[in-house]
Amino acid sequence: MRWAFGRGSCINYRGQTAFLINTMDITRLKELEHLIIVENKMLSLGRVAAGVAHEIRNPLTGINSYLYSLEKIIESNIHSTDEPALVKNVIKQIQTASNKIESVIKRVMDFAKPGMARMSLVNINTAISEVLTLSKVTARKNGVSIETDLSSNLPDCYADFQLMELVILNLINNAIQAVSKTENGKKIRVSSREHRGRIYVEVADSGPGVPDTMRSTIFDPFFTTKDDGAGIGLNIAQRIITDHKGNIQLETSDLGGALFTLELPIDRRN
């Protein structure tokens, strides 16, 4: 099979109307395009595998160590009053490590099969307000101030209210963590507006921002710069917004840090 690009145009040739057709063989271009897509998928798969392996390795190492300790206790013939408590403590540590592995597997499953969006007419400002209520305690503890600039006449749009809360909560929590690393001017601004039939939600912060070298991978699964991060929050947020036929973009905010912009259509789209 060959790929071809064709273009036709009506022209005047020697005083008569004629039809000019140009064709170009783009088979090799399509083949290279396919190879790039496959390579990108393999890179993403590699990052997913590396992320899962990294998160599972530590609790597995702990389980092996605890089992070794338990084996030594059982092999010893020393019977003391502290031995039952020691065995119970080891078993408890094994259960804790096992629960961590189960948590990793659950996050992977949530990543692989995100919930289906249940679309209805919602007001995004309401979702933002609900999230801010949940986040204000964490922000206060970290000395972070949150400003809002929500449009008073924002129209309703078709969206899944709970999924929108999840996306906005993820962005605000990320902003709080980023701003907490700075010494002064710990500020976050959340705004909403409508423009040409689309709703825009912006979360800006005064944190250190995202380096240019990381911007192309910030939405990749299991990519994280946090020691305790899973690296799937932004990827799931991107997938949710994409399911809503919208866009999510990362830029530099006028506060000096990161600026995440959500763009959602007002009308329902299949």
Coordinates of C-alpha atoms in Angstrom, one line a residue:
M1 CA 0.0 0.0 0.0
R2 CA 1.2 3.5 -0.8
W3 CA 0.3 6.9 0.7
A4 CA -0.2 9.8 -1.6
F5 CA -1.0 13.5 -1.1
G6 CA -3.1 15.0 -3.9
R7 CA -4.3 18.5 -4.6
G8 CA -6.6 19.6 -7.4
S9 CA -7.2 23.1 -8.7
C10 CA -9.1 24.7 -11.6
I11 CA -6.9 26.7 -14.0
N12 CA -7.1 28.3 -17.4
Y13 CA -4.9 26.5 -19.9
R14 CA -4.6 27.9 -23.5
G15 CA -7.9 29.7 -23.1
Q16 CA -9.8 26.7 -21.8
T17 CA -10.8 25.6 -18.4
A18 CA -8.7 22.8 -17.2
F19 CA -8.1 20.8 -14.0
L20 CA -4.6 20.6 -12.6
I21 CA -3.8 17.7 -10.3
N22 CA -0.6 17.4 -8.2
T23 CA 0.3 14.2 -6.4
M24 CA 3.2 13.4 -4.1
D25 CA 4.3 10.0 -2.7
I26 CA 4.4 10.4 1.1
T27 CA 4.7 6.7 1.9
R28 CA 8.1 7.1 3.5
L29 CA 6.9 10.1 5.6
K30 CA 3.9 8.0 6.9
E31 CA 6.3 5.2 7.7
L32 CA 8.5 7.5 9.7
E33 CA 5.5 9.0 11.4
H34 CA 4.4 5.6 12.5
L35 CA 7.9 4.7 13.8
I36 CA 7.9 7.9 15.9
I37 CA 4.5 7.1 17.3
V38 CA 5.6 3.6 18.3
E39 CA 8.9 5.0 19.8
N40 CA 6.9 7.5 21.9
K41 CA 4.6 4.8 23.1
M42 CA 7.6 2.6 24.1
L43 CA 9.2 5.5 25.9
S44 CA 5.9 6.1 27.8
L45 CA 5.7 2.4 28.6
G46 CA 9.3 2.5 29.8
R47 CA 8.5 5.4 32.2
V48 CA 5.4 3.6 33.5
A49 CA 7.4 0.4 34.1
A50 CA 10.2 2.3 35.8
G51 CA 7.8 4.3 38.0
V52 CA 5.9 1.1 39.1
A53 CA 9.2 -0.7 39.7
H54 CA 10.5 2.2 41.8
E55 CA 7.4 2.4 44.0
I56 CA 7.2 -1.4 44.5
R57 CA 10.9 -2.0 45.1
N58 CA 11.1 -0.3 48.5
P59 CA 8.2 -2.1 50.2
L60 CA 9.3 -5.4 48.6
T61 CA 12.7 -4.9 50.1
G62 CA 11.1 -4.3 53.5
I63 CA 9.0 -7.4 53.2
N64 CA 12.0 -9.5 52.5
S65 CA 13.9 -8.0 55.4
Y66 CA 11.0 -8.6 57.8
L67 CA 10.5 -12.2 56.6
Y68 CA 14.2 -12.8 57.2
S69 CA 13.9 -11.4 60.8
L70 CA 10.8 -13.5 61.4
E71 CA 12.6 -16.6 60.2
K72 CA 15.5 -15.9 62.7
I73 CA 13.0 -15.4 65.5
I74 CA 11.3 -18.7 64.7
E75 CA 14.6 -20.6 64.3
S76 CA 15.8 -19.4 67.7
N77 CA 14.8 -21.4 70.7
I78 CA 14.7 -18.3 72.9
H79 CA 11.3 -18.0 74.5
S80 CA 10.9 -14.7 76.3
T81 CA 8.0 -12.5 77.2
D82 CA 9.0 -10.0 74.5
E83 CA 9.0 -12.6 71.7
P84 CA 5.2 -12.6 70.9
A85 CA 5.1 -8.8 70.7
L86 CA 8.2 -8.8 68.5
V87 CA 6.6 -11.3 66.1
K88 CA 3.4 -9.3 66.0
N89 CA 5.4 -6.1 65.2
V90 CA 7.2 -7.8 62.3
I91 CA 3.9 -9.1 60.9
K92 CA 2.4 -5.6 61.2
Q93 CA 5.3 -4.2 59.3
I94 CA 4.9 -6.8 56.5
Q95 CA 1.2 -5.9 56.3
T96 CA 2.0 -2.2 56.0
A97 CA 4.5 -2.8 53.2
S98 CA 2.0 -5.1 51.5
N99 CA -0.7 -2.4 51.7
K100 CA 1.7 0.1 50.0
I101 CA 2.1 -2.3 47.1
E102 CA -1.6 -2.7 46.9
S103 CA -2.0 1.1 46.8
V104 CA 0.5 1.3 43.9
I105 CA -1.4 -1.3 42.0
K106 CA -4.7 0.5 42.6
R107 CA -3.2 3.8 41.3
V108 CA -2.0 2.0 38.2
M109 CA -5.5 0.5 37.7
D110 CA -7.0 4.0 38.2
F111 CA -4.6 5.3 35.6
A112 CA -5.3 2.6 33.1
K113 CA -9.1 2.8 33.5
P114 CA -10.2 6.3 34.5
G115 CA -13.9 6.7 35.3
M116 CA -16.2 7.7 32.5
A117 CA -17.4 11.3 32.5
R118 CA -21.0 11.8 33.5
M119 CA -21.8 15.0 31.7
S120 CA -24.4 17.5 33.0
L121 CA -24.8 21.3 33.1
V122 CA -22.5 22.6 35.9
N123 CA -21.0 25.9 37.0
I124 CA -17.2 25.7 37.1
N125 CA -17.1 28.5 39.7
T126 CA -19.0 26.2 42.1
A127 CA -16.5 23.4 41.6
I128 CA -13.6 25.9 42.2
S129 CA -15.3 27.2 45.4
E130 CA -15.7 23.6 46.7
V131 CA -12.1 22.8 46.0
L132 CA -10.9 26.0 47.7
T133 CA -12.8 25.1 50.8
L134 CA -11.0 21.8 50.9
S135 CA -7.6 23.4 50.2
K136 CA -7.6 26.4 52.5
V137 CA -6.5 24.5 55.6
T138 CA -3.5 23.1 53.8
A139 CA -2.7 26.5 52.3
R140 CA -2.9 28.2 55.7
K141 CA -0.6 25.6 57.3
N142 CA 2.0 26.3 54.6
G143 CA 1.6 30.1 54.8
V144 CA 0.2 30.3 51.3
S145 CA -2.4 32.9 50.3
I146 CA -4.9 32.1 47.6
E147 CA -6.5 34.9 45.6
T148 CA -9.6 34.4 43.4
D149 CA -10.8 36.2 40.3
L150 CA -13.9 34.3 39.3
S151 CA -16.1 35.7 36.5
S152 CA -19.5 36.7 38.0
N153 CA -21.4 35.9 34.8
L154 CA -19.7 32.6 34.0
P155 CA -22.1 30.4 32.0
D156 CA -22.8 26.8 32.8
C157 CA -21.1 24.2 30.7
Y158 CA -21.4 20.4 30.1
A159 CA -19.0 18.6 32.4
D160 CA -18.6 16.0 35.1
F161 CA -18.7 18.0 38.3
Q162 CA -16.7 15.5 40.4
L163 CA -14.0 15.1 37.7
M164 CA -13.7 18.8 37.4
E165 CA -13.2 19.1 41.1
L166 CA -10.5 16.4 40.9
V167 CA -8.6 18.2 38.2
I168 CA -8.8 21.6 39.9
L169 CA -7.9 20.1 43.3
N170 CA -4.8 18.5 41.7
L171 CA -3.6 21.8 40.2
I172 CA -4.2 23.7 43.5
N173 CA -2.4 21.1 45.6
N174 CA 0.5 21.0 43.2
A175 CA 0.6 24.8 43.4
I176 CA 0.6 24.8 47.2
Q177 CA 3.5 22.3 47.2
A178 CA 5.5 24.3 44.7
V179 CA 4.9 27.6 46.5
S180 CA 5.8 26.1 49.9
K181 CA 9.4 25.7 48.6
T182 CA 9.8 29.4 48.3
E183 CA 10.7 31.8 51.2
N184 CA 8.6 34.9 50.4
G185 CA 5.6 35.8 48.5
K186 CA 3.8 32.5 48.7
K187 CA 0.8 33.3 46.5
I188 CA -1.7 31.4 44.3
R189 CA -4.3 33.0 42.0
V190 CA -7.3 31.1 40.7
S191 CA -9.4 32.7 38.0
S192 CA -12.2 31.9 35.6
R193 CA -13.5 33.6 32.5
E194 CA -15.5 33.0 29.3
H195 CA -14.2 33.8 25.9
R196 CA -15.8 33.0 22.5
G197 CA -17.8 30.0 23.6
R198 CA -15.2 28.5 25.8
I199 CA -14.5 28.6 29.6
Y200 CA -11.0 29.2 30.9
V201 CA -9.8 28.3 34.4
E202 CA -6.3 29.4 35.4
V203 CA -4.2 28.4 38.4
A204 CA -1.1 30.6 38.8
D205 CA 1.5 30.4 41.5
S206 CA 4.6 32.2 42.7
G207 CA 6.7 29.1 43.0
P208 CA 9.9 28.1 41.2
G209 CA 8.0 27.2 38.0
V210 CA 8.7 24.3 35.7
P211 CA 12.0 24.1 33.9
D212 CA 11.9 24.2 30.1
T213 CA 13.6 20.7 30.0
M214 CA 10.6 19.2 31.9
R215 CA 7.7 20.9 30.1
S216 CA 7.6 18.2 27.4
T217 CA 7.3 15.4 30.0
I218 CA 5.3 17.1 32.8
F219 CA 2.1 15.4 31.7
D220 CA 3.7 12.0 31.1
P221 CA 2.5 9.1 33.3
F222 CA 4.7 8.5 36.4
F223 CA 6.8 11.5 35.8
T224 CA 7.3 13.4 39.0
T225 CA 9.9 15.6 40.8
K226 CA 8.5 14.9 44.2
D227 CA 10.0 12.3 46.6
D228 CA 6.6 11.1 47.6
G229 CA 4.7 11.7 44.3
A230 CA 3.1 9.1 42.1
G231 CA 3.4 11.1 38.9
I232 CA -0.1 10.3 37.6
G233 CA -2.1 13.4 38.8
L234 CA -1.3 15.7 35.9
N235 CA -1.6 12.8 33.4
I236 CA -5.1 11.9 34.7
A237 CA -6.0 15.6 34.7
Q238 CA -5.0 15.9 31.1
R239 CA -7.0 12.8 30.1
I240 CA -10.1 14.1 31.9
I241 CA -9.9 17.4 30.1
T242 CA -9.3 15.7 26.8
D243 CA -12.4 13.6 27.4
H244 CA -14.3 16.8 27.9
K245 CA -13.0 18.0 24.4
G246 CA -10.9 20.6 26.1
N247 CA -7.2 21.5 26.6
I248 CA -4.8 21.9 29.4
Q249 CA -1.7 24.0 29.0
L250 CA 1.4 25.0 31.0
E251 CA 2.9 28.4 30.8
T252 CA 4.8 30.9 33.0
S253 CA 2.6 33.0 35.2
D254 CA 3.1 36.7 35.9
L255 CA 3.6 35.7 39.6
G256 CA 6.9 34.0 38.5
G257 CA 5.8 30.4 38.8
A258 CA 3.7 28.0 36.8
L259 CA 0.4 28.8 35.1
F260 CA -1.9 25.9 34.2
T261 CA -4.8 26.9 32.0
L262 CA -7.9 24.7 31.5
E263 CA -10.0 25.3 28.4
L264 CA -13.4 23.8 28.2
P265 CA -16.2 24.1 25.6
I266 CA -19.5 25.4 26.8
D267 CA -21.6 23.4 24.4
R268 CA -21.9 19.6 24.7
R269 CA -19.7 17.8 22.2
N270 CA -19.7 14.1 21.4

